[in-house]
PDB file of C-alpha atoms and ligand atoms in Angstrom:
ATOM      1  CA  MET A 793     -10.578 130.115  98.443  1.00  0.00           C
ATOM      2  CA  LEU A 794      -6.919 129.759  97.632  1.00  0.00           C
ATOM      3  CA  ILE A 795      -4.816 128.581 100.539  1.00  0.00           C
ATOM      4  CA  PRO A 796      -1.373 130.236 100.750  1.00  0.00           C
ATOM      5  CA  ALA A 797       1.661 128.094  99.905  1.00  0.00           C
ATOM      6  CA  GLU A 798      -0.299 125.281  98.338  1.00  0.00           C
ATOM      7  CA  TYR A 799       1.668 124.025  95.385  1.00  0.00           C
ATOM      8  CA  ARG A 800      -1.140 123.663  92.929  1.00  0.00           C
ATOM      9  CA  LEU A 801      -2.041 125.067  89.538  1.00  0.00           C
ATOM     10  CA  ILE A 802      -5.729 125.979  89.336  1.00  0.00           C
ATOM     11  CA  ASN A 803      -7.412 126.331  85.978  1.00  0.00           C
ATOM     12  CA  GLY A 804     -10.414 128.507  85.284  1.00  0.00           C
ATOM     13  CA  SER A 805     -11.744 128.785  81.758  1.00  0.00           C
ATOM     14  CA  ARG A 806      -9.944 132.102  81.104  1.00  0.00           C
ATOM     15  CA  LEU A 807      -7.421 132.456  83.940  1.00  0.00           C
ATOM     16  CA  ASP A 808      -5.184 130.189  85.956  1.00  0.00           C
ATOM     17  CA  ALA A 809      -3.559 130.596  89.375  1.00  0.00           C
ATOM     18  CA  VAL A 810      -0.083 129.369  90.324  1.00  0.00           C
ATOM     19  CA  PRO A 811       2.016 129.802  93.478  1.00  0.00           C
ATOM     20  CA  ALA A 812       3.753 133.173  93.060  1.00  0.00           C
ATOM     21  CA  CYS A 813       6.998 131.883  94.611  1.00  0.00           C
ATOM     22  CA  LEU A 814       7.539 129.539  91.633  1.00  0.00           C
ATOM     23  CA  TYR A 815       7.487 132.287  89.014  1.00  0.00           C
ATOM     24  CA  ARG A 816       9.661 135.275  88.233  1.00  0.00           C
ATOM     25  CA  ALA A 817       8.370 138.749  87.563  1.00  0.00           C
ATOM     26  CA  ARG A 818       8.632 139.744  83.917  1.00  0.00           C
ATOM     27  CA  ALA A 819       8.928 143.426  84.757  1.00  0.00           C
ATOM     28  CA  ASN A 820      11.127 144.875  87.509  1.00  0.00           C
ATOM     29  CA  SER A 821       8.225 146.972  88.705  1.00  0.00           C
ATOM     30  CA  HIS A 822       6.285 143.803  89.501  1.00  0.00           C
ATOM     31  CA  ALA A 823       9.066 141.933  91.308  1.00  0.00           C
ATOM     32  CA  ARG A 824       8.162 143.176  94.770  1.00  0.00           C
ATOM     33  CA  GLN A 825       4.451 142.600  94.371  1.00  0.00           C
ATOM     34  CA  LEU A 826       5.123 139.068  93.135  1.00  0.00           C
ATOM     35  CA  ALA A 827       7.583 138.330  95.943  1.00  0.00           C
ATOM     36  CA  GLN A 828       4.977 139.265  98.549  1.00  0.00           C
ATOM     37  CA  ALA A 829       2.107 137.406  96.926  1.00  0.00           C
ATOM     38  CA  ASP A 830       0.771 133.920  97.569  1.00  0.00           C
ATOM     39  CA  TRP A 831      -0.700 133.432  94.122  1.00  0.00           C
ATOM     40  CA  LEU A 832      -0.078 134.698  90.633  1.00  0.00           C
ATOM     41  CA  ILE A 833      -3.060 134.891  88.317  1.00  0.00           C
ATOM     42  CA  ARG A 834      -2.401 134.625  84.593  1.00  0.00           C
ATOM     43  CA  GLU A 835      -4.452 134.851  81.440  1.00  0.00           C
ATOM     44  CA  ARG A 836      -4.490 131.321  80.026  1.00  0.00           C
ATOM     45  CA  SER A 837      -4.589 132.234  76.341  1.00  0.00           C
ATOM     46  CA  SER A 838      -1.533 134.518  76.455  1.00  0.00           C
ATOM     47  CA  GLY A 839       0.261 133.625  79.699  1.00  0.00           C
ATOM     48  CA  ILE A 840       0.154 137.334  80.614  1.00  0.00           C
ATOM     49  CA  TYR A 841       0.376 138.021  84.347  1.00  0.00           C
ATOM     50  CA  ILE A 842      -2.908 139.606  85.400  1.00  0.00           C
ATOM     51  CA  ALA A 843      -2.950 139.918  89.176  1.00  0.00           C
ATOM     52  CA  THR A 844      -1.612 138.648  92.474  1.00  0.00           C
ATOM     53  CA  LEU A 845      -3.403 137.404  95.550  1.00  0.00           C
ATOM     54  CA  GLN A 846      -1.979 137.885  99.006  1.00  0.00           C
ATOM     55  CA  GLY A 847      -4.317 136.356 101.544  1.00  0.00           C
ATOM     56  CA  SER A 848      -7.625 137.585 100.178  1.00  0.00           C
ATOM     57  CA  GLY A 849      -6.088 140.789  98.809  1.00  0.00           C
ATOM     58  CA  LEU A 850      -6.309 140.946  95.048  1.00  0.00           C
ATOM     59  CA  ARG A 851      -4.003 143.363  93.188  1.00  0.00           C
ATOM     60  CA  PHE A 852      -4.028 143.767  89.444  1.00  0.00           C
ATOM     61  CA  LEU A 853      -0.644 144.116  87.791  1.00  0.00           C
ATOM     62  CA  LYS A 854      -1.950 146.333  85.025  1.00  0.00           C
ATOM     63  CA  ARG A 855      -4.738 148.836  84.823  1.00  0.00           C
ATOM     64  CA  SER A 856      -7.131 147.752  82.193  1.00  0.00           C
ATOM     65  CA  PRO A 857     -10.248 149.249  80.681  1.00  0.00           C
ATOM     66  CA  ALA A 858     -11.756 145.790  80.965  1.00  0.00           C
ATOM     67  CA  ALA A 859     -11.193 145.670  84.732  1.00  0.00           C
ATOM     68  CA  GLN A 860     -14.773 144.650  85.426  1.00  0.00           C
ATOM     69  CA  GLN A 861     -14.424 141.658  83.120  1.00  0.00           C
ATOM     70  CA  ARG A 862     -11.203 140.724  84.835  1.00  0.00           C
ATOM     71  CA  PHE A 863     -12.867 140.822  88.239  1.00  0.00           C
ATOM     72  CA  GLU A 864     -15.531 138.487  86.927  1.00  0.00           C
ATOM     73  CA  ALA A 865     -12.898 136.150  85.513  1.00  0.00           C
ATOM     74  CA  VAL A 866     -10.994 136.107  88.822  1.00  0.00           C
ATOM     75  CA  ASN A 867     -14.196 135.327  90.709  1.00  0.00           C
ATOM     76  CA  GLU A 868     -14.893 132.496  88.309  1.00  0.00           C
ATOM     77  CA  LEU A 869     -11.342 131.183  88.866  1.00  0.00           C
ATOM     78  CA  LEU A 870     -11.722 131.305  92.657  1.00  0.00           C
ATOM     79  CA  ALA A 871     -15.036 129.468  92.337  1.00  0.00           C
ATOM     80  CA  ALA A 872     -13.280 126.812  90.214  1.00  0.00           C
ATOM     81  CA  ALA A 873     -10.785 126.251  93.045  1.00  0.00           C
ATOM     82  CA  ASP A 874     -13.671 125.354  95.362  1.00  0.00           C
ATOM     83  CA  GLY A 875     -15.967 123.805  92.786  1.00  0.00           C
ATOM     84  CA  ALA A 876     -16.851 120.184  92.278  1.00  0.00           C
ATOM     85  CA  ALA A 877     -15.730 120.038  88.647  1.00  0.00           C
ATOM     86  CA  SER A 878     -12.565 117.994  88.190  1.00  0.00           C
ATOM     87  CA  HIS A 879     -12.011 119.029  84.574  1.00  0.00           C
ATOM     88  CA  LEU A 880     -12.576 122.030  82.330  1.00  0.00           C
ATOM     89  CA  SER A 881     -15.349 121.823  79.779  1.00  0.00           C
ATOM     90  CA  LEU A 882     -14.421 120.647  76.288  1.00  0.00           C
ATOM     91  CA  THR A 883     -16.644 123.393  74.869  1.00  0.00           C
ATOM     92  CA  ASP A 884     -13.807 125.812  75.774  1.00  0.00           C
ATOM     93  CA  LEU A 885     -11.982 124.303  72.779  1.00  0.00           C
ATOM     94  CA  GLU A 886     -14.548 125.380  70.203  1.00  0.00           C
ATOM     95  CA  PRO A 887     -13.216 128.915  69.627  1.00  0.00           C
ATOM     96  CA  LEU A 888      -9.695 127.520  69.166  1.00  0.00           C
ATOM     97  CA  HIS A 889     -10.831 125.032  66.519  1.00  0.00           C
ATOM     98  CA  ALA A 890     -12.912 127.710  64.816  1.00  0.00           C
ATOM     99  CA  GLU A 891      -9.882 130.014  64.612  1.00  0.00           C
ATOM    100  CA  LEU A 892      -7.777 127.272  63.024  1.00  0.00           C
ATOM    101  CA  GLY A 893     -10.557 125.993  60.783  1.00  0.00           C
ATOM    102  CA  ILE A 894     -10.384 122.499  62.276  1.00  0.00           C
ATOM    103  CA  ASP A 895     -13.483 120.270  62.254  1.00  0.00           C
ATOM    104  CA  ALA A 896     -12.869 118.609  65.616  1.00  0.00           C
ATOM    105  CA  GLU A 897     -15.115 115.595  64.991  1.00  0.00           C
ATOM    106  CA  ALA A 898     -13.630 114.861  61.573  1.00  0.00           C
ATOM    107  CA  TYR A 899     -10.117 115.294  62.969  1.00  0.00           C
ATOM    108  CA  SER A 900     -10.884 112.987  65.892  1.00  0.00           C
ATOM    109  CA  ARG A 901     -12.198 110.257  63.564  1.00  0.00           C
ATOM    110  CA  GLN A 902      -9.311 110.656  61.146  1.00  0.00           C
ATOM    111  CA  VAL A 903      -6.469 110.344  63.675  1.00  0.00           C
ATOM    112  CA  GLY A 904      -8.250 108.158  66.216  1.00  0.00           C
ATOM    113  CA  LEU A 905      -7.639 110.595  69.092  1.00  0.00           C
ATOM    114  CA  SER A 906     -10.269 111.900  71.504  1.00  0.00           C
ATOM    115  CA  ALA A 907     -10.403 115.391  72.949  1.00  0.00           C
ATOM    116  CA  VAL A 908      -8.556 115.507  76.271  1.00  0.00           C
ATOM    117  CA  PRO A 909     -10.162 117.510  79.098  1.00  0.00           C
ATOM    118  CA  GLU A 910      -7.790 119.534  81.288  1.00  0.00           C
ATOM    119  CA  PRO A 911      -7.842 119.061  85.063  1.00  0.00           C
ATOM    120  CA  VAL A 912      -9.014 122.015  87.149  1.00  0.00           C
ATOM    121  CA  GLN A 913      -6.188 121.290  89.609  1.00  0.00           C
ATOM    122  CA  LEU A 914      -2.661 120.102  88.981  1.00  0.00           C
ATOM    123  CA  GLU A 915       0.093 119.143  91.366  1.00  0.00           C
ATOM    124  CA  TYR A 916       3.591 120.652  91.476  1.00  0.00           C
ATOM    125  CA  ALA A 917       6.071 117.914  90.573  1.00  0.00           C
ATOM    126  CA  GLY A 918       9.370 119.775  90.861  1.00  0.00           C
ATOM    127  CA  ARG A 919      11.029 121.451  87.911  1.00  0.00           C
ATOM    128  CA  ASP A 920      11.600 120.194  84.406  1.00  0.00           C
ATOM    129  CA  CYS A 921      14.993 120.099  82.692  1.00  0.00           C
ATOM    130  CA  PHE A 922      14.513 123.746  81.628  1.00  0.00           C
ATOM    131  CA  ARG A 923      13.908 124.714  85.291  1.00  0.00           C
ATOM    132  CA  ARG A 924      10.255 125.439  84.595  1.00  0.00           C
ATOM    133  CA  PRO A 925       7.684 124.282  87.150  1.00  0.00           C
ATOM    134  CA  LEU A 926       6.437 120.830  86.176  1.00  0.00           C
ATOM    135  CA  TRP A 927       2.688 120.328  86.643  1.00  0.00           C
ATOM    136  CA  LEU A 928       1.044 116.924  86.645  1.00  0.00           C
ATOM    137  CA  ALA A 929      -2.255 115.363  87.663  1.00  0.00           C
ATOM    138  CA  TYR A 930      -2.072 114.371  91.323  1.00  0.00           C
ATOM    139  CA  ASP A 931      -1.707 110.585  90.915  1.00  0.00           C
ATOM    140  CA  ALA A 932       0.611 110.934  87.939  1.00  0.00           C
ATOM    141  CA  ALA A 933       2.865 113.219  90.006  1.00  0.00           C
ATOM    142  CA  LYS A 934       3.092 110.599  92.767  1.00  0.00           C
ATOM    143  CA  ALA A 935       3.834 107.820  90.249  1.00  0.00           C
ATOM    144  CA  TRP A 936       6.464 109.969  88.521  1.00  0.00           C
ATOM    145  CA  ALA A 937       8.242 110.646  91.832  1.00  0.00           C
ATOM    146  CA  ARG A 938       8.236 106.933  92.682  1.00  0.00           C
ATOM    147  CA  MET A 939       9.511 105.970  89.241  1.00  0.00           C
ATOM    148  CA  GLN A 940      12.256 108.610  89.271  1.00  0.00           C
ATOM    149  CA  SER A 941      13.617 107.429  92.608  1.00  0.00           C
ATOM    150  CA  ALA A 942      13.431 103.769  91.585  1.00  0.00           C
ATOM    151  CA  ALA A 943      15.501 104.657  88.508  1.00  0.00           C
ATOM    152  CA  VAL A 944      18.073 106.425  90.706  1.00  0.00           C
ATOM    153  CA  SER A 945      18.502 103.209  92.710  1.00  0.00           C
ATOM    154  CA  ASP A 946      19.456 101.565  89.403  1.00  0.00           C
ATOM    155  CA  ASP A 947      21.874 104.426  88.585  1.00  0.00           C
ATOM    156  CA  VAL A 948      19.577 105.812  85.912  1.00  0.00           C
ATOM    157  CA  ARG A 949      18.503 109.453  85.881  1.00  0.00           C
ATOM    158  CA  LEU A 950      15.141 110.359  84.418  1.00  0.00           C
ATOM    159  CA  GLN A 951      14.404 114.032  83.779  1.00  0.00           C
ATOM    160  CA  ALA A 952      11.080 115.558  82.857  1.00  0.00           C
ATOM    161  CA  ILE A 953      11.250 117.605  79.667  1.00  0.00           C
ATOM    162  CA  SER A 954       7.603 118.610  79.810  1.00  0.00           C
ATOM    163  CA  GLY A 955       4.429 117.581  81.627  1.00  0.00           C
ATOM    164  CA  TYR A 956       1.052 119.282  81.624  1.00  0.00           C
ATOM    165  CA  ARG A 957       0.490 121.674  78.752  1.00  0.00           C
ATOM    166  CA  SER A 958      -2.778 123.480  78.132  1.00  0.00           C
ATOM    167  CA  ALA A 959      -4.745 123.559  74.894  1.00  0.00           C
ATOM    168  CA  HIS A 960      -3.926 127.292  74.835  1.00  0.00           C
ATOM    169  CA  TYR A 961      -0.219 126.453  74.905  1.00  0.00           C
ATOM    170  CA  GLN A 962      -0.757 124.031  72.009  1.00  0.00           C
ATOM    171  CA  MET A 963      -2.704 126.788  70.229  1.00  0.00           C
ATOM    172  CA  GLY A 964       0.339 129.061  70.601  1.00  0.00           C
ATOM    173  CA  ILE A 965       2.437 126.497  68.704  1.00  0.00           C
ATOM    174  CA  PHE A 966      -0.124 126.489  65.880  1.00  0.00           C
ATOM    175  CA  ARG A 967      -0.292 130.311  65.783  1.00  0.00           C
ATOM    176  CA  ARG A 968       3.505 130.660  65.633  1.00  0.00           C
ATOM    177  CA  LYS A 969       3.870 128.055  62.894  1.00  0.00           C
ATOM    178  CA  SER A 970       0.983 129.550  60.891  1.00  0.00           C
ATOM    179  CA  ALA A 971       2.639 132.968  61.163  1.00  0.00           C
ATOM    180  CA  ARG A 972       5.746 131.414  59.589  1.00  0.00           C
ATOM    181  CA  GLY A 973       3.625 130.310  56.642  1.00  0.00           C
ATOM    182  CA  ILE A 974       3.418 126.614  57.517  1.00  0.00           C
ATOM    183  CA  PRO A 975       0.134 125.129  56.231  1.00  0.00           C
ATOM    184  CA  LEU A 976      -2.277 123.662  58.798  1.00  0.00           C
ATOM    185  CA  HIS A 977      -1.992 120.229  57.225  1.00  0.00           C
ATOM    186  CA  ASP A 978       1.777 120.195  57.792  1.00  0.00           C
ATOM    187  CA  ILE A 979       1.464 121.386  61.407  1.00  0.00           C
ATOM    188  CA  LEU A 980      -1.076 118.653  62.124  1.00  0.00           C
ATOM    189  CA  ALA A 981       1.386 116.074  60.811  1.00  0.00           C
ATOM    190  CA  VAL A 982       3.711 116.910  63.730  1.00  0.00           C
ATOM    191  CA  ASN A 983       1.518 118.443  66.463  1.00  0.00           C
ATOM    192  CA  ALA A 984      -1.781 117.172  67.832  1.00  0.00           C
ATOM    193  CA  ALA A 985      -4.579 119.698  67.336  1.00  0.00           C
ATOM    194  CA  PRO A 986      -5.197 121.897  70.412  1.00  0.00           C
ATOM    195  CA  GLY A 987      -7.397 119.885  72.757  1.00  0.00           C
ATOM    196  CA  PHE A 988      -6.116 116.516  71.562  1.00  0.00           C
ATOM    197  CA  SER A 989      -2.659 116.277  73.149  1.00  0.00           C
ATOM    198  CA  GLU A 990      -2.189 113.770  75.954  1.00  0.00           C
ATOM    199  CA  HIS A 991      -0.234 116.531  77.714  1.00  0.00           C
ATOM    200  CA  HIS A 992      -3.525 118.369  78.416  1.00  0.00           C
ATOM    201  CA  SER A 993      -4.460 115.584  80.857  1.00  0.00           C
ATOM    202  CA  GLY A 994      -1.495 116.159  83.169  1.00  0.00           C
ATOM    203  CA  ARG A 995      -0.759 112.443  82.814  1.00  0.00           C
ATOM    204  CA  ALA A 996       1.788 112.603  79.970  1.00  0.00           C
ATOM    205  CA  ILE A 997       5.479 113.270  80.553  1.00  0.00           C
ATOM    206  CA  ASP A 998       8.197 113.782  77.997  1.00  0.00           C
ATOM    207  CA  ILE A 999      11.161 112.065  79.610  1.00  0.00           C
ATOM    208  CA  GLY A1000      14.847 112.663  78.998  1.00  0.00           C
ATOM    209  CA  THR A1001      18.122 111.984  80.682  1.00  0.00           C
ATOM    210  CA  PRO A1002      21.125 114.251  81.430  1.00  0.00           C
ATOM    211  CA  GLY A1003      23.538 114.645  78.534  1.00  0.00           C
ATOM    212  CA  GLU A1004      20.931 113.774  75.922  1.00  0.00           C
ATOM    213  CA  ALA A1005      19.237 116.474  73.814  1.00  0.00           C
ATOM    214  CA  PRO A1006      15.531 116.519  74.662  1.00  0.00           C
ATOM    215  CA  ALA A1007      12.836 114.854  72.570  1.00  0.00           C
ATOM    216  CA  LEU A1008      14.957 113.197  69.906  1.00  0.00           C
ATOM    217  CA  GLU A1009      14.601 109.677  68.534  1.00  0.00           C
ATOM    218  CA  SER A1010      18.153 108.962  69.724  1.00  0.00           C
ATOM    219  CA  PHE A1011      16.720 108.781  73.257  1.00  0.00           C
ATOM    220  CA  GLU A1012      15.918 105.167  72.374  1.00  0.00           C
ATOM    221  CA  ASN A1013      19.649 104.354  72.582  1.00  0.00           C
ATOM    222  CA  THR A1014      20.065 105.563  76.175  1.00  0.00           C
ATOM    223  CA  PRO A1015      20.164 103.464  79.369  1.00  0.00           C
ATOM    224  CA  ALA A1016      17.229 105.616  80.544  1.00  0.00           C
ATOM    225  CA  PHE A1017      15.037 104.393  77.680  1.00  0.00           C
ATOM    226  CA  ASP A1018      16.121 100.813  78.252  1.00  0.00           C
ATOM    227  CA  TRP A1019      15.219 101.197  81.943  1.00  0.00           C
ATOM    228  CA  LEU A1020      11.801 102.655  81.057  1.00  0.00           C
ATOM    229  CA  ASN A1021      11.046  99.775  78.705  1.00  0.00           C
ATOM    230  CA  ARG A1022      11.740  97.295  81.461  1.00  0.00           C
ATOM    231  CA  ASN A1023      10.236  99.155  84.422  1.00  0.00           C
ATOM    232  CA  ALA A1024       7.802 101.941  83.490  1.00  0.00           C
ATOM    233  CA  ALA A1025       4.771  99.621  83.289  1.00  0.00           C
ATOM    234  CA  ALA A1026       5.206  98.706  86.957  1.00  0.00           C
ATOM    235  CA  PHE A1027       4.659 102.406  87.770  1.00  0.00           C
ATOM    236  CA  GLY A1028       1.659 102.703  85.459  1.00  0.00           C
ATOM    237  CA  PHE A1029       3.424 104.422  82.546  1.00  0.00           C
ATOM    238  CA  ARG A1030       3.346 103.322  78.917  1.00  0.00           C
ATOM    239  CA  MET A1031       4.948 104.771  75.799  1.00  0.00           C
ATOM    240  CA  SER A1032       2.149 106.279  73.706  1.00  0.00           C
ATOM    241  CA  TYR A1033       3.598 106.508  70.223  1.00  0.00           C
ATOM    242  CA  ALA A1034       5.547 103.471  69.139  1.00  0.00           C
ATOM    243  CA  ARG A1035       6.987 103.194  65.633  1.00  0.00           C
ATOM    244  CA  GLY A1036       4.190 102.813  63.087  1.00  0.00           C
ATOM    245  CA  ASN A1037       1.406 103.632  65.590  1.00  0.00           C
ATOM    246  CA  ALA A1038      -2.197 103.673  64.378  1.00  0.00           C
ATOM    247  CA  HIS A1039      -2.587 107.453  64.914  1.00  0.00           C
ATOM    248  CA  GLY A1040       0.047 108.233  62.307  1.00  0.00           C
ATOM    249  CA  ILE A1041       1.991 110.167  64.968  1.00  0.00           C
ATOM    250  CA  SER A1042       5.751 110.043  64.594  1.00  0.00           C
ATOM    251  CA  TYR A1043       7.705 107.723  66.880  1.00  0.00           C
ATOM    252  CA  GLU A1044       8.242 109.413  70.266  1.00  0.00           C
ATOM    253  CA  PRO A1045      10.370 107.250  72.568  1.00  0.00           C
ATOM    254  CA  TRP A1046      10.398 110.139  75.098  1.00  0.00           C
ATOM    255  CA  HIS A1047       6.610 110.461  75.499  1.00  0.00           C
ATOM    256  CA  TRP A1048       5.111 108.377  78.325  1.00  0.00           C
ATOM    257  CA  PHE A1049       1.557 108.376  79.636  1.00  0.00           C
ATOM    258  CA  TRP A1050       0.371 107.413  83.092  1.00  0.00           C
ATOM    259  CA  ILE A1051      -2.530 104.992  82.678  1.00  0.00           C
ATOM    260  CA  GLY A1052      -2.704 104.064  86.379  1.00  0.00           C
ATOM    261  CA  SER A1053      -0.853 101.475  88.337  1.00  0.00           C
ATOM    262  CA  ASP A1054      -1.646  97.955  89.520  1.00  0.00           C
ATOM    263  CA  GLN A1055       0.176  98.871  92.723  1.00  0.00           C
ATOM    264  CA  ASP A1056      -2.420 101.447  93.733  1.00  0.00           C
TER     265      ASP A1056
HETATM  266 ZN1   ZN B1439       4.965 114.455  74.681  1.00  0.00          ZN
END
């Protein structure tokens, strides 16, 4: 059961559901349907809008020969919203790794990263600096809100550049780069393999500040970064990828991970 006007993102293995009011229609013909709906249901692998839910009324946005399959997928998604599972299964990653030709266990050993399960439910945490809805794990969202307002009291503005991202989103990055002829080895030097990004957990936030281009090393010279270094730990956040980190991941002064707080 999806309750109207709950600001959550709900993940099924193939589909997700988001509050319809947070998203714009991509086709004029869908604008009205979306405006009246409580929930928008999307295909996770492509981001394509599949259907809307208004109360218990399900309406598909496109006729599809695979309608039966879609009904099954929607039912599975609705069951996920009520289910006991807190995270998606890591076996969902196997087809992605097979497509890329990545041996997940060898990769994990090599870079010292573990696969990161995605939460079934994520909390709306306002909008990011691109005005996209920002999704975070529940406790991370609360900690982020507390940290942002504490920074404001010190005249420092922290902006989210990006929060939760799915393994499918990460897969899209790999597909686009591969299509441009970039070898897998070179992509892996910059991007974590799908399934291995801390962003999948809903506990990682790329943080920026107004007037500063997002996700650049120069963020380390801003008052915002200085403030984070002095205060983020008190809110349970730590910077994941320092200079010369053991994972061989490039220095990312903007990437912070919520490990939990002593205050809670
Ligand atoms: Zn990041």
